[in-house]
């Protein structure tokens, strides 16, 4: 892993976005909150094969909500789609980090999301500290990108309420 990660959209990926997806939150590997301090909501990949078939693995940003949580409020998110090389995963995962502090878990609830932009490809890291720093940088990149008017336009998309 190099010290500098190039972040930003590639034209090829932009043509495949926005990505609309939804699914019931399932139990993941249990590393997000416990090991990384960055909780994630995991979705079942099997149910999203059609939506994801043309989406390259990597880290994305967008908006997401959880039906029945905080009046269905929509939150910024950073999302990983793929195999986490640091943990040597053999199973593809979809892990969404809602950029908000929640007081409880929401396993079984429906999460709806709209992926709007590509942050970076999957990459390996030499240490847990490097991984955590990269994820926090991804979150900062997501927040900054979602401030753009073209991305704010999706915040009130009907998809989150229908």
mmCIF file of N, CA and C in Angstrom, residues 2 13 19 22 25 32 37 40 45 52 54 63-64 74 90 100-101 106 112 124-126 128 131 143 149-150 153 157:
data_model
loop_
_atom_site.group_PDB
_atom_site.id
_atom_site.type_symbol
_atom_site.label_atom_id
_atom_site.label_comp_id
_atom_site.label_asym_id
_atom_site.label_seq_id
_atom_site.Cartn_x
_atom_site.Cartn_y
_atom_site.Cartn_z
ATOM 1 N N UNK A 2 0.594 2.146 -0.867
ATOM 2 C CA UNK A 2 1.366 3.373 -0.889
ATOM 3 C C UNK A 2 0.807 4.334 0.150
ATOM 4 N N UNK A 13 -16.705 4.694 -14.046
ATOM 5 C CA UNK A 13 -17.591 4.398 -12.917
ATOM 6 C C UNK A 13 -18.743 5.401 -12.863
ATOM 7 N N UNK A 19 -26.274 4.713 -8.047
ATOM 8 C CA UNK A 19 -26.612 3.335 -7.735
ATOM 9 C C UNK A 19 -27.676 3.346 -6.637
ATOM 10 N N UNK A 22 -31.181 -1.306 -1.813
ATOM 11 C CA UNK A 22 -31.808 -1.466 -0.499
ATOM 12 C C UNK A 22 -31.683 -2.909 -0.063
ATOM 13 N N UNK A 25 -30.516 -5.057 6.946
ATOM 14 C CA UNK A 25 -29.208 -5.038 7.600
ATOM 15 C C UNK A 25 -28.958 -6.385 8.269
ATOM 16 N N UNK A 32 -16.279 -3.654 12.422
ATOM 17 C CA UNK A 32 -16.497 -2.227 12.234
ATOM 18 C C UNK A 32 -16.498 -1.439 13.526
ATOM 19 N N UNK A 37 -13.701 0.986 15.322
ATOM 20 C CA UNK A 37 -14.375 2.161 15.856
ATOM 21 C C UNK A 37 -15.202 2.878 14.799
ATOM 22 N N UNK A 40 -20.472 -0.319 10.781
ATOM 23 C CA UNK A 40 -21.049 -0.440 9.447
ATOM 24 C C UNK A 40 -22.340 -1.244 9.494
ATOM 25 N N UNK A 45 -25.231 -9.465 -0.025
ATOM 26 C CA UNK A 45 -24.777 -9.317 -1.404
ATOM 27 C C UNK A 45 -25.674 -10.090 -2.358
ATOM 28 N N UNK A 52 -25.532 -4.659 -8.532
ATOM 29 C CA UNK A 52 -24.078 -4.543 -8.427
ATOM 30 C C UNK A 52 -23.295 -5.153 -9.576
ATOM 31 N N UNK A 54 -22.539 -4.462 -12.581
ATOM 32 C CA UNK A 54 -21.635 -3.625 -13.369
ATOM 33 C C UNK A 54 -20.859 -2.620 -12.521
ATOM 34 N N UNK A 63 -25.901 8.842 -0.042
ATOM 35 C CA UNK A 63 -26.881 9.069 1.023
ATOM 36 C C UNK A 63 -27.562 7.748 1.370
ATOM 37 N N UNK A 64 -27.990 7.593 2.618
ATOM 38 C CA UNK A 64 -28.703 6.383 3.020
ATOM 39 C C UNK A 64 -29.593 6.676 4.221
ATOM 40 N N UNK A 74 -32.328 10.907 6.359
ATOM 41 C CA UNK A 74 -31.297 10.500 5.404
ATOM 42 C C UNK A 74 -29.952 11.035 5.883
ATOM 43 N N UNK A 90 -12.769 -13.624 1.716
ATOM 44 C CA UNK A 90 -13.021 -14.428 0.521
ATOM 45 C C UNK A 90 -14.452 -14.222 0.034
ATOM 46 N N UNK A 100 -23.081 9.193 11.220
ATOM 47 C CA UNK A 100 -23.921 9.649 12.326
ATOM 48 C C UNK A 100 -23.653 8.727 13.510
ATOM 49 N N UNK A 101 -23.912 9.188 14.688
ATOM 50 C CA UNK A 101 -23.761 8.372 15.901
ATOM 51 C C UNK A 101 -25.142 7.848 16.285
ATOM 52 N N UNK A 106 -29.427 -1.724 14.389
ATOM 53 C CA UNK A 106 -30.665 -1.813 13.610
ATOM 54 C C UNK A 106 -30.636 -3.017 12.676
ATOM 55 N N UNK A 112 -31.894 1.875 2.855
ATOM 56 C CA UNK A 112 -31.984 2.311 1.458
ATOM 57 C C UNK A 112 -30.837 3.277 1.202
ATOM 58 N N UNK A 124 -4.846 -2.808 -0.081
ATOM 59 C CA UNK A 124 -4.392 -3.460 1.139
ATOM 60 C C UNK A 124 -3.619 -2.446 1.986
ATOM 61 N N UNK A 125 -3.509 -2.729 3.266
ATOM 62 C CA UNK A 125 -2.815 -1.844 4.192
ATOM 63 C C UNK A 125 -1.839 -2.658 5.032
ATOM 64 N N UNK A 126 -0.764 -2.023 5.444
ATOM 65 C CA UNK A 126 0.271 -2.701 6.230
ATOM 66 C C UNK A 126 -0.099 -2.849 7.692
ATOM 67 N N UNK A 128 -3.370 -1.987 10.917
ATOM 68 C CA UNK A 128 -4.733 -1.596 11.273
ATOM 69 C C UNK A 128 -4.829 -0.072 11.333
ATOM 70 N N UNK A 131 -5.279 1.322 7.893
ATOM 71 C CA UNK A 131 -6.646 1.065 7.437
ATOM 72 C C UNK A 131 -7.615 2.069 8.051
ATOM 73 N N UNK A 143 -18.038 13.309 3.024
ATOM 74 C CA UNK A 143 -18.724 14.492 3.552
ATOM 75 C C UNK A 143 -18.490 15.703 2.651
ATOM 76 N N UNK A 149 -23.739 20.771 -4.743
ATOM 77 C CA UNK A 149 -25.171 20.904 -5.038
ATOM 78 C C UNK A 149 -25.737 19.713 -5.800
ATOM 79 N N UNK A 150 -24.973 19.186 -6.774
ATOM 80 C CA UNK A 150 -25.488 18.056 -7.558
ATOM 81 C C UNK A 150 -25.700 16.812 -6.696
ATOM 82 N N UNK A 153 -28.852 17.344 -4.168
ATOM 83 C CA UNK A 153 -30.138 17.169 -4.842
ATOM 84 C C UNK A 153 -30.752 15.800 -4.552
ATOM 85 N N UNK A 157 -34.558 12.622 -2.249
ATOM 86 C CA UNK A 157 -35.071 11.770 -3.325
ATOM 87 C C UNK A 157 -36.234 10.919 -2.821
#
